[in-house]
Coordinates of C-alpha atoms in Angstrom, one line a residue:
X1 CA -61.4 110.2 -5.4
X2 CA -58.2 109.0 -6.8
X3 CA -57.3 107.3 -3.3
X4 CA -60.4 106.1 -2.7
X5 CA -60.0 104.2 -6.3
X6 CA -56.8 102.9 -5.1
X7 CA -57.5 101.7 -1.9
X8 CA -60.4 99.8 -4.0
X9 CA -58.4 98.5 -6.8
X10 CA -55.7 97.5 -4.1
X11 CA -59.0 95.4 -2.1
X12 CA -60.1 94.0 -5.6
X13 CA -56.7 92.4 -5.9
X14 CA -56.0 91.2 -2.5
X15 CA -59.7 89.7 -2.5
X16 CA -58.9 88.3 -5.7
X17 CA -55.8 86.8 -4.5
X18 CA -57.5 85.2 -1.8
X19 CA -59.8 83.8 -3.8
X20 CA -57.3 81.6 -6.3
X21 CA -55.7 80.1 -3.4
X22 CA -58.9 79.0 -2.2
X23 CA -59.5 77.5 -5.0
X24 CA -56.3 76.2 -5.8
X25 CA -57.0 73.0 -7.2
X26 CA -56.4 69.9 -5.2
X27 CA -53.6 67.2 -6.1
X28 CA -54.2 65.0 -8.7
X29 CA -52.6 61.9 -10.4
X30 CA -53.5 60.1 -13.5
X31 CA -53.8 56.5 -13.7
X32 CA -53.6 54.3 -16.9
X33 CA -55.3 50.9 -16.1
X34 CA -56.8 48.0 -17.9
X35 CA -60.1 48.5 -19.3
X36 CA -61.4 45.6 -17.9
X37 CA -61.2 47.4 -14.2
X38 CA -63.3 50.7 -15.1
X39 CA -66.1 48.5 -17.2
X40 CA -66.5 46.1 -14.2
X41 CA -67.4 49.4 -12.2
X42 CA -64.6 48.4 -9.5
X43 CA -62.9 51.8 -10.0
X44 CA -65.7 53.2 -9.4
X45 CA -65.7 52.3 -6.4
X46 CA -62.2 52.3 -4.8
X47 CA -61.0 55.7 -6.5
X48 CA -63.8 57.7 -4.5
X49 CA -62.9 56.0 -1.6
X50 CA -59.2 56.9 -2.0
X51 CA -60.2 60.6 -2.7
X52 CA -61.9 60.9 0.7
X53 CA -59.2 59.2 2.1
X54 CA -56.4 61.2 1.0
X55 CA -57.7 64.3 -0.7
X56 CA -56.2 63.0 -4.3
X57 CA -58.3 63.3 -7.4
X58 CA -57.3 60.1 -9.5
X59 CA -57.5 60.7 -13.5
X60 CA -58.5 57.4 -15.6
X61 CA -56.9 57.0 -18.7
X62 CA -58.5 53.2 -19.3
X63 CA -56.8 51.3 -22.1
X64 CA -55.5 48.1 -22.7
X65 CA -52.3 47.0 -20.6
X66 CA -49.8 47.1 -23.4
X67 CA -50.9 50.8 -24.3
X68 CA -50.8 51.7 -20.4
X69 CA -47.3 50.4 -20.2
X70 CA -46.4 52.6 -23.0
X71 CA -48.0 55.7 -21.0
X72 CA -46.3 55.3 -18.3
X73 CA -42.9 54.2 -20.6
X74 CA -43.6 58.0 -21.6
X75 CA -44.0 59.5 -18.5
X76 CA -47.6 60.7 -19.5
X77 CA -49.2 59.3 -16.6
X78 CA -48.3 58.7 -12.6
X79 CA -49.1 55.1 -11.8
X80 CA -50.6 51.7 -13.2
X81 CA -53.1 49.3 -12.9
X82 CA -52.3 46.1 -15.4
X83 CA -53.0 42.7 -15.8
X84 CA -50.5 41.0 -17.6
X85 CA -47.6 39.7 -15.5
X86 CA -45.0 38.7 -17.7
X87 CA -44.8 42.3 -19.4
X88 CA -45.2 43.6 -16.5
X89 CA -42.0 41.9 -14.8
X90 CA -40.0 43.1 -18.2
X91 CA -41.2 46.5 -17.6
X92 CA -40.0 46.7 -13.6
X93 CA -36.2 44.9 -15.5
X94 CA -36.4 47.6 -17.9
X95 CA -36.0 50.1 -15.1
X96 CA -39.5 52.2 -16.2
X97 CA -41.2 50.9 -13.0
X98 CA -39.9 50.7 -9.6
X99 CA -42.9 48.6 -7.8
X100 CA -44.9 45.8 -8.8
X101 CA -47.0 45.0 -5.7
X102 CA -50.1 42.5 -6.4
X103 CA -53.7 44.1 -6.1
X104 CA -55.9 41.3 -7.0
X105 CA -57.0 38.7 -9.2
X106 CA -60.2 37.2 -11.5
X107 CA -60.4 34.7 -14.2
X108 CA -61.1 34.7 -17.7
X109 CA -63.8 32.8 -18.7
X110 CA -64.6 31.9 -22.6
X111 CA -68.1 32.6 -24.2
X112 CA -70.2 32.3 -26.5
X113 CA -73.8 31.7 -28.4
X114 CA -76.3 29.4 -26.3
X115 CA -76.2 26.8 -29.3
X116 CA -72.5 26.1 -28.9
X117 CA -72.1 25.1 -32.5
X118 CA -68.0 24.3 -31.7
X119 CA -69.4 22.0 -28.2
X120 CA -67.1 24.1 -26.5
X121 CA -69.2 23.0 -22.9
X122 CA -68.0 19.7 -23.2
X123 CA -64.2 20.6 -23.1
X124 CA -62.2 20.3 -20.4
X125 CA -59.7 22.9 -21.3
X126 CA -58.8 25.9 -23.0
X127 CA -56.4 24.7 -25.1
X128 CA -59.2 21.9 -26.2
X129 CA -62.1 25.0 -26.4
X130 CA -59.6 27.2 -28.7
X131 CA -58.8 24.2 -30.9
X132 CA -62.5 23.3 -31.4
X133 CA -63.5 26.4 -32.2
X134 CA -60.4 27.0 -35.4
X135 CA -62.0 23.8 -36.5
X136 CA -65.3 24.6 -36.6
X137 CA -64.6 28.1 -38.1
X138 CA -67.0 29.1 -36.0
X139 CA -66.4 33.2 -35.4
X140 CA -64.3 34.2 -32.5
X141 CA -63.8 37.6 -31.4
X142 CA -60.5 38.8 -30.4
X143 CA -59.9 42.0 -28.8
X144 CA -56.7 42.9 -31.1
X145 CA -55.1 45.8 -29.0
X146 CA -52.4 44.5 -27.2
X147 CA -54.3 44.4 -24.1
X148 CA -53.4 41.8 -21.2
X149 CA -56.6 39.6 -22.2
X150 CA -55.2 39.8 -26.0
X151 CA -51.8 38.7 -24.9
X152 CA -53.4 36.1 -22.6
X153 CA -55.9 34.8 -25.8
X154 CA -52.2 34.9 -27.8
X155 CA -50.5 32.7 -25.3
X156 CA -54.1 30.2 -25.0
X157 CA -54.0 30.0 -28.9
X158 CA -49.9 28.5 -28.9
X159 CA -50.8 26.7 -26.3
X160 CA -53.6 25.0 -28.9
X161 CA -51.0 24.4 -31.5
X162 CA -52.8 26.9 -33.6
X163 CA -52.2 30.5 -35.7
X164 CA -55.4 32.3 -35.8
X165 CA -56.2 33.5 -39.0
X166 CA -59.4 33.8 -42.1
X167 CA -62.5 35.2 -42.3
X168 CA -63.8 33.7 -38.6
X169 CA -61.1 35.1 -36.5
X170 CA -62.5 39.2 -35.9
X171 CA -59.9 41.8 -34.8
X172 CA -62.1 44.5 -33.0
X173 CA -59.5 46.6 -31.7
X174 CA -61.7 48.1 -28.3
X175 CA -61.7 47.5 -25.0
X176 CA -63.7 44.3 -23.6
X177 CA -67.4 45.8 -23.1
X178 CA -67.0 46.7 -26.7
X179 CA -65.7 43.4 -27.4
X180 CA -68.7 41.2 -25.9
X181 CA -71.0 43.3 -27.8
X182 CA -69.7 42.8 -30.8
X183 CA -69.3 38.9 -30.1
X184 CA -73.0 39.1 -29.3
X185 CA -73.9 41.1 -32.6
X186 CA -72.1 38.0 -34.3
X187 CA -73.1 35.2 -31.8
X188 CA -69.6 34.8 -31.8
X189 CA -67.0 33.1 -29.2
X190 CA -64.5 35.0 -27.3
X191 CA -62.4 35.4 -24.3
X192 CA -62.9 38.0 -21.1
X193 CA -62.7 38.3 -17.8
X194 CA -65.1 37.3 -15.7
X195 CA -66.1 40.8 -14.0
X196 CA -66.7 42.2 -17.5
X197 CA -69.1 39.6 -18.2
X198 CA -71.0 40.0 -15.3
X199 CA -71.4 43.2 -15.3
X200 CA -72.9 43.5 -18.7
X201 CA -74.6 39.9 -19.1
X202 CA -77.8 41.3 -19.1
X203 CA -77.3 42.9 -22.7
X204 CA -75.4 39.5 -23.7
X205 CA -76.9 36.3 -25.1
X206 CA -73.6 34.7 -24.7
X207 CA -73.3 32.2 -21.9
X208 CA -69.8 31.0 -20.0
X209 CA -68.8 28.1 -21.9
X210 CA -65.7 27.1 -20.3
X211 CA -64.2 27.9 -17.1
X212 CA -62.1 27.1 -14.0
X213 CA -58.6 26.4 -16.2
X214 CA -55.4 27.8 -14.1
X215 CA -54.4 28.8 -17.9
X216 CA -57.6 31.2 -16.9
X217 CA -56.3 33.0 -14.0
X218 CA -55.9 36.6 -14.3
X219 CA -53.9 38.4 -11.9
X220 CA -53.9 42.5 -11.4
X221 CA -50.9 44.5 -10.0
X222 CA -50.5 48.1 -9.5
X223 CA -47.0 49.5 -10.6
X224 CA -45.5 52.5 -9.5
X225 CA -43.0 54.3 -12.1
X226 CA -39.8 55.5 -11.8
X227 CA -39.1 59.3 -11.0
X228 CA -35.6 59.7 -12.2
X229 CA -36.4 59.4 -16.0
X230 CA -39.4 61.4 -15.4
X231 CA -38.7 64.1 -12.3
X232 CA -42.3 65.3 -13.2
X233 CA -44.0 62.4 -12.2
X234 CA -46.1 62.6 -8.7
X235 CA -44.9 59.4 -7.5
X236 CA -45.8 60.3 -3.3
X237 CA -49.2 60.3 -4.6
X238 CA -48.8 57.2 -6.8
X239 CA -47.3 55.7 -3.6
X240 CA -50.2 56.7 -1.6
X241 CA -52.9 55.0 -4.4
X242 CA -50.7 51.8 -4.4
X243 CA -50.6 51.5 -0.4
X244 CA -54.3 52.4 -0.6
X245 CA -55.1 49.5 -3.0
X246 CA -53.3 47.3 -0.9
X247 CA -54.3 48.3 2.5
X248 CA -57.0 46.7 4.6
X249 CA -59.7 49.3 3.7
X250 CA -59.2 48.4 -0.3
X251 CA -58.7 45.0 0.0
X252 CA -62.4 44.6 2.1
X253 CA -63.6 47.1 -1.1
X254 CA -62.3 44.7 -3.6
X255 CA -63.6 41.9 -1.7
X256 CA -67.0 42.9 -1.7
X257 CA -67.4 44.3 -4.7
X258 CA -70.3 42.8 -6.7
X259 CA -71.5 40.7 -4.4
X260 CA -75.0 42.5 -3.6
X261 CA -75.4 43.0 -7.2
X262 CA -74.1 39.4 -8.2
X263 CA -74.2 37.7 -5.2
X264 CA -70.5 36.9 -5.7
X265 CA -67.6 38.7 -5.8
X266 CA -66.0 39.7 -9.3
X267 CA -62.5 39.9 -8.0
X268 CA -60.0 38.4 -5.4
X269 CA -58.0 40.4 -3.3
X270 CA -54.4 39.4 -3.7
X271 CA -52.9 36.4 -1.8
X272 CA -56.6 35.0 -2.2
X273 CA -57.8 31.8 -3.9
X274 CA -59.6 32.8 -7.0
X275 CA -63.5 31.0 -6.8
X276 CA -64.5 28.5 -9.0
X277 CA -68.3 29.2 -9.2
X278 CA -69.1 29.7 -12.5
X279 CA -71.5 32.4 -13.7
X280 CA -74.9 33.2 -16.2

C-alpha cells in the first residue's frame, strides 16, 4: 500500500511538473506610451499584430510622454512610444535610451465650441489662435501633465508672446480623451491631436478650428532603453517591438488605420507627408 502511495505521489508530481512548464507564461514586455496612441485605438491594433507575430505579450502603461520618459528613466518599463522630440533627443544624450528610430507622425489640430466666440476659424496661425483666445478670456483647456501635447501647447503659447494664466486657462491633469471631454463640458478651446479627436468626435460638440500649421506637426518615435543601467530590462524583445513598428507589416497597419472608419487615415507612417484634410 505504501508503494503503491509512492509511486502515486511520485506521478502527482511529475504530472504536476509537466503541467507548469506548459503553462509557463509567455514573454512579455511593458511599454509606456503617449496616451494619445491607446485612445486613438492604434495600439489596439498593432500590439495584437506583433503578438501573433512574435509570441510577445506587450503591457500598456499609457501616460503622458514626460511621465513615460521617467518610467523608463527608472527602469520600470522595457520600451517607449513618445511624441515629443526635443525631450526625447535629451533623453538618448542623457544615455537612458540607446535608439530613437521614427514610427510615425499626426498633427495637432485646435478646437473648440461651434460659436467660436475668440474667431479662432479666421486665423491663420497658431500663434494668432492662442493669442486670440488670452484675449478673449475665453476658456481653454490645457492638459497640465507634462505630456508631449502639454509641452507642445507650452512652446505654441511662447511662441504667442503670452504666459497663460486666471480663471480661463483650466489645468485638467488627464490624458487627452479626458481632456476633450472636459473642454466639451465647458465649450471650451484646446489643443489635441488629430486621431484623438476623431476617434471621439461623435461625443464632442467641438469642431477643428484651426489646422494645417507646421508648428502643428506631431511626430512619434519609439525608443529603446539602455540595458547597462538596468541589466533587468528585456531589451531583445524591445528590439523586436521597435523593428516591428518600423517594418513593412506595421507601417501598412499604421497607414491604414482609420481609414474605413474615418475614411482617412489618423496617422502617417514615418518618412511620410503628414495630410492636410481637415476633419468634423
Amino acid at each position: 500500500m505504501r508503494r503503491a502511495c509512492g509511486l502515486l505521489l511520485i506521478s502527482s508530481l511529475v504530472l504536476a511538473g509537466c503541467s507548469s512548464r506548459s503553462a509557463a507564461p509567455a514573454r512579455s514586455i511593458t511599454l509606456a506610451t503617449a496616451t494619445s496612441a491607446q485612445d486613438s485605438g492604434l495600439l489596439d491594433v498593432l500590439l495584437p499584430a506583433f503578438e501573433r507575430e512574435s509570441g510577445i505579450h506587450v503591457k500598456v502603461v499609457a501616460v503622458g510622454t514626460g511621465q513615460a520618459l521617467e518610467l523608463g528613466k527608472r527602469g520600470d518599463v522595457d520600451v517607449l512610444l513618445t511624441h515629443s522630440p526635443a525631450d526625447e533627443q535629451e533623453y538618448i544624450q542623457a544615455g537612458h535610451g540607446l535608439r530613437r528610430i521614427p514610427v510615425m507622425h499626426n498633427d495637432f489640430v485646435v478646437v473648440g465650441p461651434a460659436n467660436d466666440p475668440a474667431q479662432v476659424k479666421r486665423l491663420a496661425t497658431v500663434a494668432d489662435a492662442f493669442a486670440a483666445i488670452a484675449k478673449s478670456g475665453q476658456p481653454f483647456v490645457s492638459r497640465g501633465d507634462e505630456s508631449g501635447t502639454h509641452r507642445k501647447e507650452l512652446e505654441l503659447w511662447q511662441a504667442a508672446a503670452i504666459r497663460p494664466q486666471g480663471d480661463w486657462y483650466l489645468q485638467a491633469g488627464s490624458g487627452q480623451a479626458q481632456t476633450l471631454r472636459l473642454a466639451h463640458e465647458k465649450r471650451a478651446y484646446t489643443l489635441t491631436d488629430r486621431g484623438t479627436y476623431l476617434a471621439i468626435q461623435t461625443e464632442l460638440d467641438g469642431f477643428i478650428l484651426l489646422e494645417g500649421d507646421e508648428r502643428l506637426l506631431n511626430y512619434y518615435s519609439v525608443i529603446t532603453l539602455n540595458k547597462t543601467r538596468h541589466p533587468h530590462l528585456r531589451d531583445r524583445e524591445a528590439d523586436l517591438l521597435a523593428t516591428f513598428l518600423t517594418s513593412q507589416p506595421g507601417q501598412d497597419l499604421i497607414r491604414t488605420f482609420g481609414v474605413e472608419k474615418y475614411g482617412r487615415p489618423l496617422f502617417v507612417p514615418g518618412g511620410d507627408e503628414p495630410a492636410s484634410d481637415g476633419g468634423k
